[in-house]
Short mmCIF file of C-alpha atoms in Angstrom, two decimals:
data_model
loop_
_atom_site.label_atom_id
_atom_site.label_comp_id
_atom_site.label_asym_id
_atom_site.label_seq_id
_atom_site.Cartn_x
_atom_site.Cartn_y
_atom_site.Cartn_z
CA MET P 1 -14.86 -24.09 -10.65
CA PHE P 2 -13.71 -23.71 -14.24
CA LEU P 3 -10.06 -25.55 -13.16
CA PHE P 4 -12.45 -28.14 -11.48
CA LEU P 5 -14.85 -29.15 -14.06
CA LEU P 6 -11.77 -29.13 -16.90
CA SER P 7 -9.52 -31.44 -14.56
CA SER P 8 -12.61 -33.84 -13.99
CA LEU P 9 -13.33 -33.96 -17.71
CA LEU P 10 -10.11 -34.61 -18.44
CA ALA P 11 -9.52 -37.21 -15.91
CA SER P 12 -11.92 -39.63 -17.68
CA GLY P 13 -9.05 -40.49 -20.09
CA GLN P 14 -6.02 -42.94 -19.50
CA ASN P 15 -3.03 -40.36 -20.04
CA THR P 16 -3.81 -38.48 -16.34
CA GLU P 17 -1.86 -37.91 -13.57
CA TRP P 18 -2.85 -36.65 -10.16
CA ASN P 19 -0.34 -35.73 -7.31
CA GLY P 20 -0.39 -33.75 -3.85
CA THR P 21 1.26 -32.69 -0.92
CA PHE P 22 0.50 -32.14 2.73
CA ILE P 23 2.65 -30.22 4.96
CA ALA P 24 1.82 -29.03 8.50
CA ALA P 25 4.76 -27.79 10.89
CA GLY P 26 4.80 -25.69 14.32
CA LEU P 27 7.44 -23.76 16.00
CA VAL P 28 8.54 -22.14 19.45
CA SER P 29 10.66 -19.28 19.40
CA THR P 30 12.31 -17.06 22.32
CA GLU P 31 10.88 -13.59 20.56
CA GLU P 32 7.67 -12.92 18.82
CA SER P 33 9.53 -12.98 15.40
CA ILE P 34 11.05 -15.87 14.12
CA PRO P 35 14.53 -16.39 12.94
CA PHE P 36 15.63 -14.79 9.38
CA TRP P 37 15.99 -18.00 7.34
CA MET P 38 12.93 -19.38 8.89
CA HIS P 39 10.50 -17.24 6.93
CA SER P 40 12.66 -15.54 4.06
CA ASN P 41 12.84 -17.31 0.47
CA THR P 42 9.77 -19.68 1.37
CA SER P 43 7.26 -18.13 -0.78
CA ARG P 44 5.46 -16.34 2.52
CA ARG P 45 4.83 -19.79 3.64
CA TRP P 46 5.65 -18.10 6.96
CA GLY P 47 5.31 -15.00 8.23
CA ASN P 48 7.46 -12.95 10.30
CA GLU P 49 5.94 -13.82 13.30
CA SER P 50 4.34 -17.06 12.67
CA GLN P 51 4.32 -20.33 14.86
CA PHE P 52 2.26 -22.55 12.76
CA SER P 53 2.17 -22.92 8.94
CA GLY P 54 0.12 -25.27 6.66
CA LEU P 55 0.58 -25.94 3.01
CA GLY P 56 -1.93 -28.04 0.94
CA GLU P 57 -1.14 -28.79 -2.94
CA LEU P 58 -3.09 -31.01 -5.52
CA ASN P 59 -1.86 -31.07 -9.30
CA PHE P 60 -3.34 -32.81 -12.18
CA THR P 61 -1.74 -33.50 -15.70
CA TYR P 62 -3.13 -34.76 -18.67
CA THR P 63 -0.35 -35.99 -21.52
CA PHE P 64 -1.39 -35.90 -25.01
CA SER P 65 -0.48 -38.35 -27.96
CA ASP P 66 2.09 -35.77 -29.08
CA SER P 67 3.87 -35.99 -25.29
CA SER P 68 2.55 -32.16 -24.92
CA ASN P 69 0.80 -31.93 -21.61
CA LEU P 70 -1.75 -29.66 -20.05
CA LYS P 71 -1.23 -29.31 -16.00
CA ILE P 72 -3.60 -27.53 -13.70
CA GLY P 73 -2.09 -26.63 -10.38
CA SER P 74 -3.10 -25.13 -6.95
CA ALA P 75 -1.34 -24.79 -3.63
CA PHE P 76 -2.71 -23.03 -0.73
CA PHE P 77 -1.00 -22.46 2.63
CA TYR P 78 -2.48 -21.20 6.29
CA ARG P 79 -0.35 -19.29 8.81
CA ASN P 80 -1.03 -17.68 11.94
CA ASN P 81 -0.12 -13.83 13.24
CA PHE P 82 -0.18 -12.86 9.22
CA ALA P 83 -2.28 -10.00 7.33
CA ASN P 84 -4.03 -12.59 5.25
CA GLU P 85 -3.67 -15.83 7.27
CA LEU P 86 -5.33 -18.36 4.46
CA GLN P 87 -3.71 -17.24 0.85
CA ARG P 88 -2.89 -19.26 -2.29
CA ARG P 89 0.10 -19.97 -3.16
CA ASP P 90 -0.17 -21.33 -6.43
CA LEU P 91 -3.28 -21.17 -8.92
CA PHE P 92 -2.49 -22.04 -12.64
CA VAL P 93 -2.92 -23.58 -15.65
CA GLU P 94 0.35 -24.95 -17.54
CA TYR P 95 0.88 -26.26 -21.19
CA ASN P 96 3.94 -27.85 -22.12
CA HIS P 97 5.35 -28.37 -25.77
CA LYS P 98 8.73 -29.71 -26.92
CA TRP P 99 9.06 -25.81 -28.45
CA PHE P 100 7.57 -23.80 -25.33
CA GLN P 101 5.79 -23.55 -22.54
CA ALA P 102 2.82 -21.43 -21.06
CA ILE P 103 1.94 -20.45 -17.69
CA VAL P 104 -1.30 -18.70 -16.73
CA GLY P 105 -2.03 -17.77 -13.22
CA SER P 106 0.28 -18.22 -10.01
CA LYS P 107 3.14 -20.66 -9.65
CA GLU P 108 5.94 -20.63 -7.44
CA VAL P 109 9.73 -20.44 -9.18
CA GLU P 110 11.45 -23.61 -8.88
CA THR P 111 14.49 -23.92 -6.29
CA GLU P 112 17.61 -23.38 -7.63
CA LEU P 113 21.11 -24.75 -6.30
CA GLN P 114 19.46 -27.13 -4.03
CA GLY P 115 17.98 -24.29 -2.05
CA LEU P 116 21.27 -22.96 -0.58
CA SER P 117 21.55 -19.87 -2.69
CA SER P 118 20.81 -16.58 -0.58
CA THR P 119 18.76 -15.48 -3.79
CA ASN P 120 17.55 -18.65 -5.36
CA LYS P 121 20.41 -17.50 -7.98
CA ASN P 122 17.81 -14.62 -8.86
CA PHE P 123 19.00 -11.14 -7.27
CA LEU P 124 15.74 -9.70 -8.76
CA PHE P 125 13.26 -12.26 -8.25
CA SER P 126 13.94 -14.86 -5.32
CA ARG P 127 11.31 -16.88 -3.51
CA ASN P 128 11.05 -14.16 -0.88
CA ALA P 129 7.74 -12.84 -1.60
CA ARG P 130 4.25 -14.94 -2.85
CA PRO P 131 4.44 -15.74 -6.29
CA LEU P 132 2.66 -13.27 -8.83
CA ALA P 133 -0.28 -13.63 -10.93
CA GLY P 134 0.54 -13.09 -14.86
CA ILE P 135 1.20 -15.26 -17.94
CA LEU P 136 4.88 -16.50 -18.73
CA LEU P 137 6.07 -17.88 -21.73
CA LYS P 138 9.41 -19.68 -22.05
CA SER P 139 11.48 -22.05 -23.60
CA PRO P 140 11.48 -25.44 -21.83
CA SER P 141 15.06 -26.32 -22.55
CA ALA P 142 17.90 -24.57 -24.56
CA VAL P 143 17.49 -24.23 -28.50
CA PRO P 144 20.20 -25.10 -30.72
CA LEU P 145 21.31 -22.48 -32.89
CA PHE P 146 24.72 -23.61 -34.50
CA LYS P 147 27.77 -25.59 -33.30
CA SER P 148 28.27 -25.20 -29.71
CA PHE P 149 25.75 -22.39 -28.95
CA SER P 150 22.39 -22.68 -27.98
CA LEU P 151 19.78 -19.89 -26.57
CA ASP P 152 16.74 -20.09 -24.04
CA TRP P 153 14.57 -17.30 -22.99
CA GLU P 154 11.28 -15.86 -20.54
CA LEU P 155 8.51 -13.51 -21.57
CA ALA P 156 6.18 -12.61 -19.07
CA HIS P 157 3.47 -9.99 -18.05
CA TYR P 158 2.36 -9.71 -14.38
CA ASN P 159 -0.51 -7.85 -12.35
CA LEU P 160 1.00 -6.30 -8.90
CA ASN P 161 -2.64 -6.61 -7.37
CA ASP P 162 -1.42 -6.03 -3.84
CA ASP P 163 -2.34 -2.68 -1.56
CA ARG P 164 0.47 -0.54 -2.76
CA TYR P 165 1.42 3.45 -3.41
CA THR P 166 0.41 3.29 -6.87
CA LYS P 167 -2.39 1.26 -7.34
CA ASP P 168 -2.71 -1.68 -10.02
CA THR P 169 0.69 -1.58 -11.61
CA PHE P 170 2.00 -3.95 -14.04
CA LEU P 171 5.09 -5.67 -14.22
CA HIS P 172 6.89 -6.60 -17.35
CA TYR P 173 9.58 -9.01 -17.59
CA LYS P 174 12.04 -10.89 -20.18
CA ARG P 175 15.16 -12.82 -19.83
CA VAL P 176 17.80 -14.19 -22.97
CA THR P 177 20.18 -16.65 -22.30
CA LEU P 178 23.11 -17.29 -24.72
CA ASN P 179 24.88 -20.78 -23.82
CA VAL P 180 28.36 -21.86 -25.20
CA GLU P 181 29.59 -25.21 -24.91
CA LEU P 182 33.40 -25.18 -24.84
CA ASP P 183 34.14 -28.76 -24.49
CA GLU P 184 32.22 -31.89 -23.24
CA LYS P 185 32.92 -30.95 -19.47
CA SER P 186 32.68 -27.03 -19.73
CA THR P 187 30.20 -24.59 -20.65
CA ILE P 188 29.70 -21.02 -20.24
CA SER P 189 26.50 -19.01 -20.61
CA GLY P 190 25.31 -15.25 -20.06
CA SER P 191 21.73 -13.79 -19.30
CA ILE P 192 20.38 -10.58 -19.10
CA GLN P 193 16.77 -10.21 -17.36
CA HIS P 194 14.76 -7.11 -17.56
CA TYR P 195 11.73 -6.13 -15.35
CA ALA P 196 9.61 -2.97 -15.28
CA GLN P 197 7.19 -1.66 -13.27
CA TRP P 198 4.50 0.68 -15.46
CA GLY P 199 1.32 2.01 -15.61
CA GLY P 200 -0.95 2.04 -12.59
CA VAL P 201 -2.49 4.84 -10.91
CA SER P 202 -0.67 7.41 -8.51
CA PRO P 203 -2.18 9.10 -5.83
CA ASP P 204 0.09 12.18 -6.74
CA PHE P 205 0.25 11.94 -10.66
CA GLY P 206 -2.67 10.32 -11.79
CA ALA P 207 -2.97 7.40 -14.47
CA PHE P 208 0.50 6.63 -15.97
CA PRO P 209 0.09 5.62 -19.66
CA ASP P 210 -0.49 2.02 -19.92
CA ASP P 211 -1.59 1.70 -23.49
CA PHE P 212 0.17 -0.60 -26.19
CA ARG P 213 2.61 2.76 -27.32
CA ALA P 214 3.45 2.74 -23.74
CA PHE P 215 4.10 -1.16 -23.37
CA VAL P 216 6.80 -0.88 -26.60
CA LYS P 217 8.66 2.09 -24.82
CA VAL P 218 8.53 -0.16 -21.70
CA PHE P 219 9.60 -3.15 -23.84
CA PHE P 220 12.70 -1.48 -25.04
CA ALA P 221 13.14 0.90 -22.05
CA SER P 222 13.15 4.03 -24.08
CA LYS P 223 12.16 7.59 -22.45
CA GLY P 224 8.57 8.37 -22.58
CA ALA P 225 7.25 11.79 -23.27
CA GLU P 226 5.40 11.85 -20.08
CA THR P 227 7.83 13.49 -16.94
CA PHE P 228 7.11 14.10 -13.67
CA GLU P 229 9.83 14.94 -11.61
CA ASP P 230 13.31 16.16 -12.30
CA ASP P 231 15.08 13.20 -11.20
CA GLU P 232 13.27 11.09 -13.44
CA LEU P 233 13.88 12.95 -17.03
CA GLN P 234 16.80 10.85 -17.62
CA ASN P 235 15.14 7.48 -16.92
CA ALA P 236 12.96 5.35 -18.94
CA LEU P 237 9.22 5.10 -18.85
CA GLY P 238 8.36 3.07 -15.92
CA ASN P 239 10.88 1.93 -12.98
CA HIS P 240 13.28 -0.43 -14.99
CA LEU P 241 15.38 -3.36 -13.03
CA GLY P 242 17.53 -5.72 -14.61
CA SER P 243 20.43 -7.77 -13.91
CA TYR P 244 23.40 -9.46 -16.01
CA LEU P 245 24.25 -13.03 -14.89
CA PHE P 246 27.52 -14.93 -16.28
CA GLU P 247 27.99 -18.64 -15.22
CA TYR P 248 31.14 -20.94 -16.01
CA ASN P 249 30.04 -24.70 -15.40
CA ARG P 250 32.84 -27.41 -15.22
CA LYS P 251 31.90 -31.32 -14.69
CA THR P 252 35.14 -32.86 -12.82
CA ALA P 253 36.00 -36.19 -11.76
CA LEU P 254 35.11 -35.17 -8.16
CA GLY P 255 31.76 -33.35 -9.57
CA ASP P 256 30.24 -30.48 -10.80
CA LEU P 257 31.31 -27.18 -10.41
CA LEU P 258 29.61 -24.02 -11.23
CA ILE P 259 31.05 -20.51 -10.77
CA TYR P 260 28.67 -17.28 -11.22
CA HIS P 261 28.44 -13.68 -10.89
CA GLU P 262 25.22 -11.51 -11.27
CA HIS P 263 25.50 -7.94 -11.68
CA PRO P 264 22.52 -5.86 -10.91
CA PHE P 265 21.30 -2.14 -12.93
CA GLU P 266 18.61 0.01 -12.22
CA ASP P 267 19.20 2.74 -14.59
CA GLY P 268 22.01 3.59 -17.17
CA SER P 269 24.85 4.02 -15.03
CA GLY P 270 24.33 0.25 -14.10
CA THR P 271 23.96 -0.90 -17.42
CA ARG P 272 27.56 0.49 -17.96
CA GLY P 273 29.01 -1.27 -14.85
CA ILE P 274 29.44 2.11 -13.30
CA ASN P 275 27.87 0.24 -10.23
CA VAL P 276 31.11 -2.34 -10.18
CA PRO P 277 31.65 -4.36 -7.85
CA ASP P 278 27.92 -4.63 -6.96
CA GLY P 279 26.44 -8.12 -7.39
CA VAL P 280 26.56 -11.79 -6.30
CA TYR P 281 29.75 -13.58 -6.58
CA GLY P 282 28.91 -17.34 -6.30
CA ILE P 283 30.40 -20.90 -6.33
CA HIS P 284 28.61 -24.29 -5.97
CA PHE P 285 29.98 -27.54 -6.00
CA LYS P 286 27.86 -30.53 -6.30
CA PRO P 287 29.87 -34.08 -5.27
CA LYS P 288 29.34 -36.99 -7.94
CA SER P 289 29.23 -39.24 -5.20
CA SER P 290 29.26 -38.60 -1.60
CA ARG P 291 27.96 -40.43 1.43
CA PHE P 292 27.33 -37.15 3.21
CA ILE P 293 27.61 -34.17 1.39
CA ASP P 294 25.38 -33.33 -1.30
CA GLY P 295 26.32 -29.52 -2.08
CA ILE P 296 28.37 -26.95 -0.65
CA LEU P 297 27.77 -23.40 -1.72
CA TYR P 298 29.14 -19.77 -0.95
CA GLU P 299 28.10 -16.27 -1.89
CA PHE P 300 29.40 -13.10 -1.39
CA VAL P 301 26.90 -10.13 -2.06
CA THR P 302 27.69 -6.53 -1.94
CA THR P 303 25.40 -3.53 -3.01
CA ALA P 304 27.46 -1.08 -1.20
CA ASP P 305 28.85 0.98 -4.54
CA GLN P 306 25.39 1.87 -6.08
CA SER P 307 27.40 4.22 -8.78
CA GLY P 308 28.64 6.52 -6.32
CA ILE P 309 27.09 9.40 -4.79
CA ASP P 310 27.72 11.45 -7.89
CA GLY P 311 24.16 13.31 -8.23
CA GLY P 312 24.68 12.96 -11.90
CA ARG P 313 24.53 9.31 -12.32
CA GLY P 314 25.06 7.56 -8.33
CA TYR P 315 22.30 7.03 -5.65
CA ASP P 316 20.84 3.87 -7.49
CA ASN P 317 19.06 3.15 -4.29
CA TYR P 318 18.45 -0.32 -5.07
CA PHE P 319 14.67 -1.76 -5.00
CA ALA P 320 13.64 2.03 -4.63
CA ASN P 321 11.75 4.38 -6.82
CA ASN P 322 10.30 7.94 -6.86
CA LEU P 323 6.94 7.22 -8.91
CA TYR P 324 6.55 3.49 -7.58
CA ARG P 325 7.05 4.32 -4.25
CA SER P 326 6.22 0.97 -2.85
CA GLY P 327 9.59 0.05 -4.87
CA TRP P 328 10.46 -3.75 -5.74
CA THR P 329 8.15 -5.71 -2.96
CA TYR P 330 4.73 -7.25 -3.12
CA GLU P 331 2.29 -7.65 -0.40
CA GLY P 332 4.96 -5.39 1.76
CA ASN P 333 7.80 -7.93 1.01
CA ILE P 334 10.95 -7.58 -0.93
CA ILE P 335 10.56 -9.58 -4.23
CA GLY P 336 14.22 -10.03 -4.83
CA LEU P 337 17.55 -10.48 -2.54
CA PRO P 338 15.80 -11.21 0.83
CA PHE P 339 18.17 -9.19 2.99
CA ILE P 340 17.36 -5.60 1.48
CA LEU P 341 15.53 -4.30 4.96
CA LEU P 342 12.15 -2.72 4.85
CA ALA P 343 11.09 -0.18 7.44
CA GLU P 344 7.79 -1.94 8.26
CA ASP P 345 6.10 0.42 10.19
CA ARG P 346 6.74 3.54 7.70
CA VAL P 347 3.48 5.20 6.14
CA LEU P 348 4.25 5.79 2.53
CA THR P 349 4.15 9.80 1.25
CA SER P 350 5.18 11.61 -1.73
CA GLU P 351 8.46 11.98 -0.28
CA ASN P 352 9.56 8.72 1.50
CA ASN P 353 9.97 5.07 0.44
CA PRO P 354 10.38 1.96 2.48
CA ILE P 355 13.64 1.00 1.70
CA LEU P 356 15.69 1.11 5.25
CA SER P 357 18.79 -0.32 3.86
CA ASN P 358 19.75 -1.53 0.58
CA SER P 359 23.47 -1.12 1.28
CA LEU P 360 25.18 -3.88 2.32
CA ASN P 361 27.73 -6.83 2.22
CA LEU P 362 26.64 -10.41 2.81
CA HIS P 363 28.90 -13.81 3.66
CA HIS P 364 26.41 -16.32 3.13
CA LEU P 365 27.26 -20.27 3.24
CA GLY P 366 25.12 -23.43 2.55
CA VAL P 367 25.66 -27.28 2.86
CA THR P 368 23.12 -29.75 2.01
CA GLY P 369 23.56 -33.89 2.61
CA ASN P 370 22.23 -37.22 3.29
CA TRP P 371 22.60 -40.40 5.23
CA LYS P 372 20.52 -43.42 4.92
CA ASN P 373 17.09 -41.98 5.46
CA PHE P 374 18.33 -38.72 6.59
CA THR P 375 18.75 -35.43 4.72
CA TRP P 376 20.21 -32.04 6.37
CA GLN P 377 20.85 -28.64 5.78
CA ILE P 378 22.76 -25.71 6.99
CA LEU P 379 22.70 -22.19 5.81
CA SER P 380 24.56 -19.43 7.76
CA SER P 381 24.91 -15.75 6.63
CA TYR P 382 26.81 -12.68 8.26
CA VAL P 383 25.46 -9.23 6.83
CA ILE P 384 26.61 -5.94 7.52
CA GLN P 385 23.41 -3.54 6.85
CA LYS P 386 24.94 -0.04 6.33
CA GLY P 387 21.44 1.85 5.65
CA THR P 388 21.04 3.85 2.49
CA LEU P 389 23.59 6.31 0.81
CA ARG P 390 21.47 9.20 1.63
CA ALA P 391 20.77 7.91 5.33
CA PRO P 392 23.56 5.49 6.35
CA LEU P 393 22.85 3.56 9.41
CA GLU P 394 24.85 4.92 12.21
CA PRO P 395 26.28 2.48 13.65
CA GLU P 396 26.04 -0.39 11.18
CA LEU P 397 24.27 -3.38 12.00
CA LYS P 398 25.87 -6.43 11.92
CA ILE P 399 23.72 -10.00 12.11
CA TRP P 400 24.55 -13.41 11.87
CA SER P 401 21.62 -15.43 10.89
CA ASN P 402 21.73 -19.48 11.07
CA TYR P 403 19.42 -22.27 9.96
CA GLY P 404 19.45 -26.00 10.32
CA SER P 405 17.08 -29.03 9.31
CA LEU P 406 17.30 -32.46 9.79
CA GLN P 407 14.62 -34.63 7.82
CA TYR P 408 13.99 -38.48 8.36
CA ASP P 409 12.22 -39.91 5.17
CA LEU P 410 9.49 -42.33 6.35
CA LYS P 411 9.24 -43.52 2.70
CA GLU P 412 5.62 -44.58 1.99
CA TYR P 413 4.33 -42.48 4.94
CA GLY P 414 5.67 -39.28 4.31
CA PHE P 415 8.79 -37.57 6.42
CA ILE P 416 9.29 -35.68 9.68
CA ARG P 417 11.54 -32.92 9.91
CA LEU P 418 13.19 -31.05 12.46
CA PHE P 419 14.55 -27.62 11.99
CA GLY P 420 15.73 -24.51 13.92
CA GLY P 421 17.27 -20.94 13.50
CA LEU P 422 19.22 -18.40 15.59
CA ASP P 423 19.93 -14.83 14.66
CA SER P 424 22.54 -12.83 16.82
CA GLY P 425 24.38 -9.42 16.09
CA LYS P 426 24.93 -6.17 17.42
CA ARG P 427 21.96 -3.79 17.67
CA ILE P 428 19.33 -6.84 17.48
CA THR P 429 17.51 -8.78 19.95
CA ASP P 430 18.75 -12.57 20.03
CA ILE P 431 16.23 -14.64 18.18
CA ALA P 432 16.49 -18.48 18.72
CA ALA P 433 13.62 -20.80 17.65
CA VAL P 434 13.04 -24.64 16.87
CA GLY P 435 10.25 -26.33 14.94
CA LEU P 436 8.76 -29.93 13.71
CA GLU P 437 7.31 -30.81 10.37
CA TYR P 438 5.58 -33.38 9.08
CA GLY P 439 4.68 -33.92 5.42
CA TYR P 440 3.09 -36.49 3.15
CA SER P 441 2.99 -36.68 -0.66
CA PHE P 442 0.38 -38.83 -2.78
#
């Protein structure tokens, strides 16, 4: 009601803009479930067993005299065969200034690398789960430092308000990126991002510290005075995850080239690189001019090292935690790399976690292009699932997941899109599906 009244008042001015989108899609599948790339990295617009999905989005923007603006946005989707069939995707107020950007509420993260990446260029925070609710502050663009150096940053606080083992968990997030311009055509950048689950109420240990003193310790990833389990004594207060991202950009006569590597860590051994070579290795090329291909990407992802099996420093056990036993999930969905497998029917106790496989090797290819009024996309992923270091899968799962779409632009009448997927491999039932989608924006 507050958002509606505020938008109505602001709409009386001339510096206003409204826009919206409506999308409806249906599909048929050979099994109850649908292929991997039809539901993964969709912000949960599709459920694993959905045959219909509808999305409605409405945004309002008011521009001030100093060119800053206030944006109010909402997006809701419906999908069948889902625990909560009707849910919000977005519900936020956003203020944009030339020096900073602030978002309060829930907003879907932007699509990176033309939607071709297996992680949306973020190993820890892809588009695989529904957007989280919280407060995000960030720089709208890189801030010049001196000569060829610039810096950009993000800082956020989220609430994990889903039904999880440790209730009412907080989530802290920050990122800093340093950019260096080598010459007119080349840049390199290095980023570090840090997430931490903290606070909350555990059924085993009661309430965890959630005051300002605890937040300071979480912010700097320092050890807390409180210890609950022997293998938590060497870790910082809360459940910490992070990654380093290194990028090289080069503008060539043929197009833009990006080479990148993201290295994850969950404890001290990972920050020191003992879990090398784990991470994402990717290359993305965007042709300067092309009549058919607009972008091509290849990624290799491995999580099989995990600092080894040395009890003193190994068993990183990505996305799992002994105190926050729901792990790196939201509403039962992995927040980061969507290929981490969950044991969906496992009932969590003080002795287990939901992770079925977080040790894997992945080859992923994505291609997109257009021709006249047509836009097309292909995703193909081959993954070897090894299980966990303590509970390996024998034999390993080998799965090939494919997806393709062909969209026709109806111009002022919207668009229509044909899409399909196919999953096949050892120890799984082959799944094939085809769907049709219509969308309209105003």
